[in-house]
XYZ file of C-alpha atoms in Angstrom:
443
model
C 25.767 21.437 -34.688
C 27.126 20.770 -31.624
C 26.814 23.454 -29.815
C 23.046 24.245 -31.250
C 22.113 20.256 -30.016
C 23.773 20.832 -26.452
C 22.172 24.085 -25.860
C 18.892 22.425 -26.668
C 19.798 19.526 -24.591
C 20.041 22.142 -22.135
C 17.218 24.003 -22.420
C 14.618 20.513 -22.151
C 16.131 18.534 -19.068
C 16.038 22.582 -17.624
C 12.359 22.984 -18.701
C 12.013 19.087 -17.414
C 13.218 20.160 -14.035
C 11.169 23.176 -13.211
C 7.838 21.777 -13.852
C 8.708 18.381 -12.910
C 11.663 18.775 -10.672
C 15.073 16.028 -10.047
C 14.285 13.178 -10.009
C 17.128 9.881 -8.658
C 15.910 7.889 -12.080
C 16.683 10.383 -14.690
C 20.709 11.377 -12.567
C 22.087 9.508 -16.249
C 20.767 10.987 -18.214
C 21.786 14.305 -16.702
C 25.592 12.636 -15.983
C 24.475 11.633 -20.476
C 24.019 15.013 -20.712
C 27.043 17.076 -18.050
C 30.169 14.729 -20.466
C 30.026 16.100 -23.668
C 29.439 19.838 -21.966
C 32.838 18.972 -19.909
C 34.718 17.590 -22.394
C 33.372 20.610 -25.257
C 34.168 23.201 -22.435
C 37.691 21.883 -22.098
C 38.754 20.152 -25.074
C 36.968 22.264 -27.393
C 40.451 23.396 -28.501
C 42.043 20.921 -28.630
C 43.386 17.980 -31.917
C 43.323 14.901 -29.332
C 44.176 11.677 -31.369
C 43.124 8.730 -30.423
C 43.651 4.615 -31.100
C 40.272 2.464 -32.189
C 41.414 1.002 -29.305
C 40.325 3.914 -27.095
C 37.213 4.707 -29.382
C 35.805 0.669 -29.233
C 36.260 1.721 -25.695
C 34.392 4.200 -25.631
C 31.213 3.224 -27.827
C 30.499 0.685 -25.238
C 30.631 3.031 -22.811
C 28.199 4.829 -23.399
C 26.146 1.939 -24.734
C 25.799 0.988 -20.868
C 24.998 4.467 -20.006
C 22.044 4.698 -22.473
C 20.848 1.273 -21.274
C 20.877 2.772 -17.557
C 19.728 5.609 -18.758
C 16.222 4.117 -20.940
C 16.256 0.953 -18.325
C 16.224 2.332 -14.452
C 13.262 4.608 -15.338
C 12.010 1.515 -16.308
C 12.491 -0.751 -13.270
C 11.669 2.010 -11.129
C 9.162 3.800 -12.932
C 6.912 7.414 -12.068
C 3.675 5.072 -11.679
C 0.023 5.621 -11.657
C -3.025 4.898 -10.238
C -5.531 3.395 -12.771
C -8.693 5.076 -12.641
C -11.706 4.274 -10.573
C -13.820 3.015 -12.296
C -17.376 4.166 -10.212
C -19.875 7.086 -10.592
C -18.283 9.373 -7.472
C -14.993 11.248 -6.786
C -13.322 11.057 -3.964
C -12.149 13.330 -1.449
C -9.086 12.332 1.590
C -8.557 14.613 4.507
C -6.118 11.959 8.202
C -7.019 12.611 10.953
C -4.538 12.535 14.627
C -6.755 10.635 17.887
C -5.155 10.847 20.836
C -7.115 7.653 23.395
C -6.943 8.473 26.030
C -7.316 5.452 28.557
C -4.477 3.446 26.904
C -0.753 3.672 27.768
C 1.085 3.736 25.294
C 3.851 0.321 25.562
C 6.682 0.889 22.714
C 7.526 3.919 24.951
C 9.155 4.161 28.018
C 6.894 7.786 29.781
C 5.085 7.244 31.738
C 2.321 9.456 31.110
C 2.200 8.609 26.937
C -1.241 7.924 25.459
C -1.231 6.027 22.381
C -1.871 8.258 19.453
C -2.729 7.299 16.175
C -3.572 8.787 12.484
C -5.599 7.946 10.450
C -7.079 8.684 6.834
C -10.304 8.904 5.588
C -11.707 8.573 2.114
C -14.754 9.563 0.793
C -17.354 9.901 -1.934
C -17.109 13.918 -2.561
C -18.418 16.755 -4.844
C -15.003 18.146 -6.643
C -14.448 21.553 -8.214
C -13.129 21.677 -12.282
C -9.633 23.581 -10.427
C -9.103 21.964 -7.427
C -6.005 19.303 -7.749
C -5.161 16.517 -6.671
C -3.617 14.739 -4.118
C -0.249 13.503 -3.783
C 0.739 10.174 -2.780
C 2.406 11.013 0.523
C 3.268 14.762 1.440
C 6.544 12.514 3.499
C 8.413 10.928 1.002
C 11.678 10.812 3.138
C 10.462 10.145 6.440
C 8.560 7.445 5.016
C 11.933 6.498 2.943
C 13.258 6.074 5.622
C 10.911 3.658 8.052
C 10.246 2.050 4.914
C 14.605 0.077 4.733
C 13.015 -2.379 7.208
C 10.754 -3.166 5.102
C 11.942 -3.266 1.465
C 15.307 -4.199 -0.372
C 15.507 -0.760 -1.357
C 18.020 2.308 -0.509
C 16.043 4.935 0.939
C 16.967 7.219 -1.650
C 14.801 4.994 -3.966
C 11.857 6.400 -2.407
C 11.714 9.708 -1.959
C 9.930 10.653 -4.950
C 7.321 8.769 -3.880
C 6.201 12.888 -3.264
C 5.494 13.820 -6.583
C 2.779 11.067 -7.519
C -0.300 11.870 -7.676
C -3.320 9.515 -6.396
C -7.056 9.929 -8.051
C -8.173 11.970 -3.903
C -8.396 15.425 -3.571
C -7.330 17.170 -0.009
C -10.499 17.949 2.117
C -12.943 17.863 -0.797
C -16.500 18.453 0.236
C -17.926 15.152 1.537
C -21.109 13.742 -0.896
C -23.888 13.977 1.885
C -26.896 10.484 1.855
C -29.893 10.367 4.360
C -28.894 6.598 4.945
C -24.922 6.669 5.115
C -22.267 5.875 3.422
C -21.290 1.068 4.693
C -17.729 1.768 5.870
C -14.238 -0.395 4.942
C -11.456 -0.810 7.589
C -8.274 -0.862 6.290
C -5.281 -1.940 8.362
C -1.422 -1.916 6.338
C 1.211 -4.175 6.427
C 3.240 -4.555 9.337
C 6.219 -1.982 9.274
C 4.102 -0.533 6.235
C 1.421 1.901 6.523
C -2.074 3.256 6.051
C -2.588 4.203 2.455
C -0.234 1.166 1.132
C -3.736 0.328 -0.410
C -4.075 3.647 -2.499
C -5.564 1.710 -5.443
C -7.523 -0.471 -4.030
C -8.975 2.259 -1.380
C -9.451 3.831 -4.507
C -11.608 1.910 -6.142
C -14.047 1.478 -3.272
C -14.966 4.854 -2.793
C -15.450 5.161 -6.235
C -18.664 2.433 -5.691
C -19.898 4.205 -2.921
C -17.381 3.381 0.463
C -16.308 5.617 3.044
C -13.018 3.863 3.615
C -10.615 4.623 7.065
C -7.162 3.291 7.091
C -4.922 3.096 10.203
C -0.666 3.819 11.436
C -0.521 1.741 14.179
C 2.468 3.879 15.884
C 5.582 2.879 16.167
C 4.357 -0.873 13.540
C 3.564 1.083 10.371
C 7.048 2.317 8.515
C 6.354 6.481 9.884
C 3.476 8.169 11.596
C 3.707 11.898 11.424
C 1.488 14.052 13.366
C 0.870 17.397 12.582
C 3.093 18.870 15.387
C 5.907 17.606 13.093
C 6.534 14.361 15.271
C 7.686 11.493 13.315
C 7.778 8.067 14.583
C 9.529 5.882 12.541
C 8.714 2.186 13.069
C 10.327 0.613 16.243
C 9.577 -3.722 15.340
C 10.576 -4.920 18.935
C 9.021 -8.277 17.805
C 10.259 -11.963 16.986
C 8.995 -13.244 14.428
C 7.672 -16.131 15.863
C 4.047 -16.765 16.141
C 3.356 -17.063 20.105
C 4.873 -13.182 20.102
C 3.024 -11.850 17.713
C 0.207 -14.159 18.412
C 0.209 -11.901 21.030
C 0.424 -8.399 19.841
C -2.212 -8.208 18.147
C -4.257 -7.081 20.554
C -2.640 -4.021 20.502
C -3.728 -3.978 16.873
C -7.553 -4.560 17.362
C -7.501 -2.426 20.351
C -5.898 0.117 17.700
C -8.886 -1.310 15.219
C -11.915 -1.288 18.339
C -10.693 3.007 19.417
C -10.994 4.911 15.823
C -14.689 2.504 15.261
C -15.849 3.831 18.665
C -14.505 7.117 17.467
C -16.425 6.883 13.916
C -19.527 6.363 15.469
C -18.760 9.824 17.743
C -18.334 11.310 14.951
C -21.380 10.073 13.253
C -23.652 11.254 15.934
C -21.946 14.639 16.555
C -23.722 17.745 14.442
C -20.470 20.244 14.141
C -17.942 16.989 12.485
C -17.747 16.943 9.125
C -18.976 13.354 9.613
C -22.211 13.504 11.231
C -24.851 11.728 10.112
C -22.158 9.970 6.743
C -21.652 6.785 8.401
C -23.679 4.008 7.989
C -22.492 1.952 10.995
C -25.139 -0.303 10.560
C -22.683 -1.780 7.835
C -19.208 -2.182 8.817
C -16.255 -4.732 7.338
C -12.228 -5.006 7.631
C -9.768 -6.019 4.873
C -6.253 -5.979 6.014
C -2.628 -6.557 4.430
C -0.464 -9.203 6.321
C -0.423 -8.218 10.026
C -3.667 -6.426 8.843
C -4.806 -8.706 7.513
C -4.469 -11.367 10.835
C -6.167 -8.470 12.571
C -9.259 -7.849 9.952
C -10.159 -11.358 10.753
C -9.860 -10.921 14.400
C -12.032 -8.233 14.300
C -14.513 -10.477 13.014
C -14.250 -12.617 16.295
C -13.852 -10.098 18.538
C -16.487 -7.256 17.423
C -19.777 -7.685 16.206
C -20.327 -4.646 13.839
C -17.781 -6.165 11.787
C -19.977 -8.019 9.216
C -16.986 -8.669 6.852
C -13.445 -9.311 6.125
C -10.829 -9.771 3.923
C -6.965 -11.212 4.820
C -5.002 -10.314 2.063
C -1.824 -12.587 2.278
C -0.880 -12.613 6.151
C -0.800 -15.577 8.263
C -3.359 -15.862 11.455
C -2.848 -14.721 14.119
C -3.825 -14.189 18.043
C -5.184 -16.328 20.611
C -8.562 -16.576 19.837
C -8.012 -17.974 16.579
C -10.895 -20.117 14.876
C -11.224 -23.704 15.427
C -14.811 -24.291 12.813
C -14.384 -20.803 11.093
C -15.318 -17.674 11.557
C -19.158 -17.559 11.809
C -19.378 -14.550 8.980
C -18.239 -13.831 5.530
C -14.403 -14.298 5.090
C -12.299 -13.682 2.842
C -8.660 -15.601 1.923
C -6.040 -13.854 -0.267
C -3.091 -15.680 -0.594
C 0.079 -15.589 -3.039
C 0.897 -17.607 -5.372
C 4.426 -17.875 -3.642
C 2.184 -18.381 0.054
C 0.094 -20.376 -1.492
C 3.275 -22.904 -2.873
C 5.139 -22.146 1.078
C 2.168 -23.874 2.864
C 2.496 -26.738 0.478
C 6.057 -27.472 0.595
C 5.981 -27.506 4.187
C 3.096 -29.686 4.582
C 4.748 -32.034 2.615
C 7.744 -31.428 4.309
C 9.562 -33.710 7.338
C 12.094 -30.454 8.313
C 11.574 -29.246 11.353
C 13.004 -25.447 11.111
C 11.937 -22.828 11.718
C 10.448 -21.553 8.247
C 8.888 -24.890 7.684
C 7.509 -24.596 11.355
C 6.320 -21.242 10.613
C 4.157 -22.002 7.015
C 2.980 -24.985 8.233
C 0.649 -23.547 11.262
C -0.008 -21.148 8.779
C -1.841 -23.860 6.640
C -3.395 -25.320 9.688
C -4.612 -21.952 11.103
C -6.250 -21.185 7.471
C -7.745 -24.031 6.741
C -9.862 -23.952 10.334
C -10.742 -20.376 9.678
C -11.826 -20.691 5.913
C -14.225 -23.898 7.481
C -18.060 -23.617 7.342
C -18.432 -20.886 4.491
C -14.898 -19.269 3.681
C -13.939 -18.165 0.456
C -10.714 -18.445 -0.673
C -8.297 -17.906 -3.606
C -4.415 -17.362 -4.853
C -3.664 -15.475 -7.938
C -1.380 -16.545 -9.795
C 2.669 -15.052 -10.125
C 2.326 -12.454 -6.798
C 4.562 -12.368 -3.761
C 3.715 -10.756 -0.839
C 3.994 -7.018 -2.307
C 1.891 -7.687 -4.993
C -1.413 -7.484 -2.574
C -0.374 -3.266 -1.798
C 1.334 -0.467 -4.134
C 4.596 -1.431 -3.196
C 4.635 -3.281 -6.876
C 4.544 -1.100 -8.175
C 6.947 0.564 -7.411
C 9.523 -1.592 -8.698
C 9.774 -4.170 -10.583
C 12.374 -5.960 -8.170
C 9.622 -6.475 -5.832
C 7.788 -8.355 -8.503
C 6.304 -11.982 -8.797
C 8.339 -13.330 -12.360
C 5.633 -13.663 -15.223
C 3.059 -11.140 -12.830
C 1.687 -7.894 -13.869
C 0.922 -5.085 -11.724
C -2.130 -3.605 -13.007
C -3.852 -6.210 -13.651
C -3.144 -8.485 -10.219
C -4.362 -4.974 -8.730
C -7.628 -5.384 -11.613
C -8.103 -8.668 -10.074
C -7.890 -7.770 -6.155
C -10.230 -4.860 -6.714
C -13.543 -6.606 -8.691
C -13.324 -9.917 -5.647
C -12.752 -6.929 -3.051
C -15.817 -4.930 -4.795
C -17.916 -7.957 -5.009
C -17.491 -9.376 -2.289
C -17.647 -6.319 0.466
C -20.960 -5.471 -1.479
C -22.563 -8.826 -0.377
C -21.558 -8.717 2.932
C -21.405 -5.434 3.559
C -23.956 -3.664 1.192
C -26.210 -6.248 1.131
C -26.814 -5.418 -2.630
C -28.186 -8.018 -4.168
C -26.846 -8.240 -7.932
C -23.633 -8.951 -6.038
C -23.085 -12.042 -6.518
C -19.520 -14.133 -5.965
C -20.282 -16.447 -8.124
C -19.736 -14.147 -11.039
C -16.450 -12.894 -9.473
C -15.426 -17.338 -10.073
C -16.645 -17.517 -13.547
C -14.656 -14.717 -14.371
C -11.430 -14.975 -13.528
C -11.364 -18.864 -13.057
C -7.306 -19.141 -12.640
C -7.549 -17.602 -9.378
C -9.355 -20.594 -8.499
C -12.324 -18.419 -5.756
C -13.211 -20.772 -3.431
C -16.123 -20.770 -0.538
C -15.070 -23.436 1.481
C -17.782 -25.961 3.476
C-alpha cells in the first residue's frame, strides 16, 4: 500500500511540474514526498526499532513540516486579478521610445539619450483562441530590481511570470470614431510600469486607453527589446530638496510620452491612428509617481485631472492655494497616522520633519476643491499589486481585494466625471457608498 501511495503521489507531483512548472512555494511539499521515498529506497530492508521519544520528535517534525507545506502557498500565493467589470476586453502592447532631445543624466556616456519603455492597454477585439498575457515576461530581472523596494528575497518573486492577467498581447484595438480618453500611469520609486494591473485593467474595460511608463533607472527593471536590462540605480537620498529637483526628470518623461502619443494619433501608418481623444487626458500614479501626476496638472494643459495614491508631494512649484484642476489625494491609513503624529509632535528628527512637510503640502494642494480620502487598514503597498504578492506586505486587518475594489470604483468615478465628462458620474455616489473612506471635497 505504501508503495502505491508513493507512486500516486509521485505521478501527481510530476503532472503538477509538467503543467504549471516548478514553484518555490511548493518546495516543502516536494521534499515531503522525497523523504519517505529515500527512506523506502534505502532503509526498507532494515527493521529499525525506535524509542517512543524518537517517534514523538519525528511526529513533531512532520507536523511542523506539514504546517509549512500548507502555510507557505497561503503566505505567498499564486494570486489572480479580479475580473474587470466593464464591457470591453483588454489588449496590451509595449513600445520602446528614445527622446532625441534629452541626454541621459544617469550614464557617463556623453551621447546616451533618454530611453523609455511604455506599456499601452486598450479596449480590444479578442478571438476565442487568443490567450491572456502573463503578468511579466521578465520575472528574474524584475525580482532583482525589486530588492531595493520590497523586503522579500529575490527567489520569492521569480514566479511572477506564471501569474496571468486579463489582457491579451497585441490584440486588435477597438476603433472609436471620437477616440478613447487617455490615462497616463506613473509607478512608485523603484517599482515598475505594470505595478497597478488590478487598476489599469478595470479602467480599460470601461473604455480608456492607459499608458504606463517605466522611468528608466528609477524603475525596478527596464528591459529593452534588444535584451538590455537597466536595473534601478538610485542616486537620491530621502531629502526633500533632492526629491523636489528630481521630479523634473519624471515630468519630462511624461511630457515626452504625451508628445509621442499625439504623433501616433496623427500618423496614418500607426495602429493608434485616431484612436485617442487627446482632449481627454488624465493621469494617476503611486508614491513618487503620484507626485508626478499632480505636477503634470500644474505643468501641462493637456492633463485635465489626476490622482495621487499615497505619495508625498514634490516639486519646486508646489501649489500654495490648490491645484486649480480636479485632483484626488488617496492616503493610506498608515500615512495619515504618520502625518497626524508628526503634526502634533515637537520633535525635529528627519522622519517627523518629513511627514510634517507632507501634511503641509497636501493641505495646500487640496484647497479650492481637491478631493481626499483615507482607506482604513492600508499601508503604502496597498495601492499596488504588490499587496497581492504576500500577506507580509499587507497592513494589519487589510483585505487586499476589498481595498483594490474601493480604489477601482473611486478611480473610475473620478475619471468618468472629470476626464470623460460623463454626466452620470458623481463622486458623491462614491462617498455615500463607502462612508468609511471619508471622501471629502476640500474648500
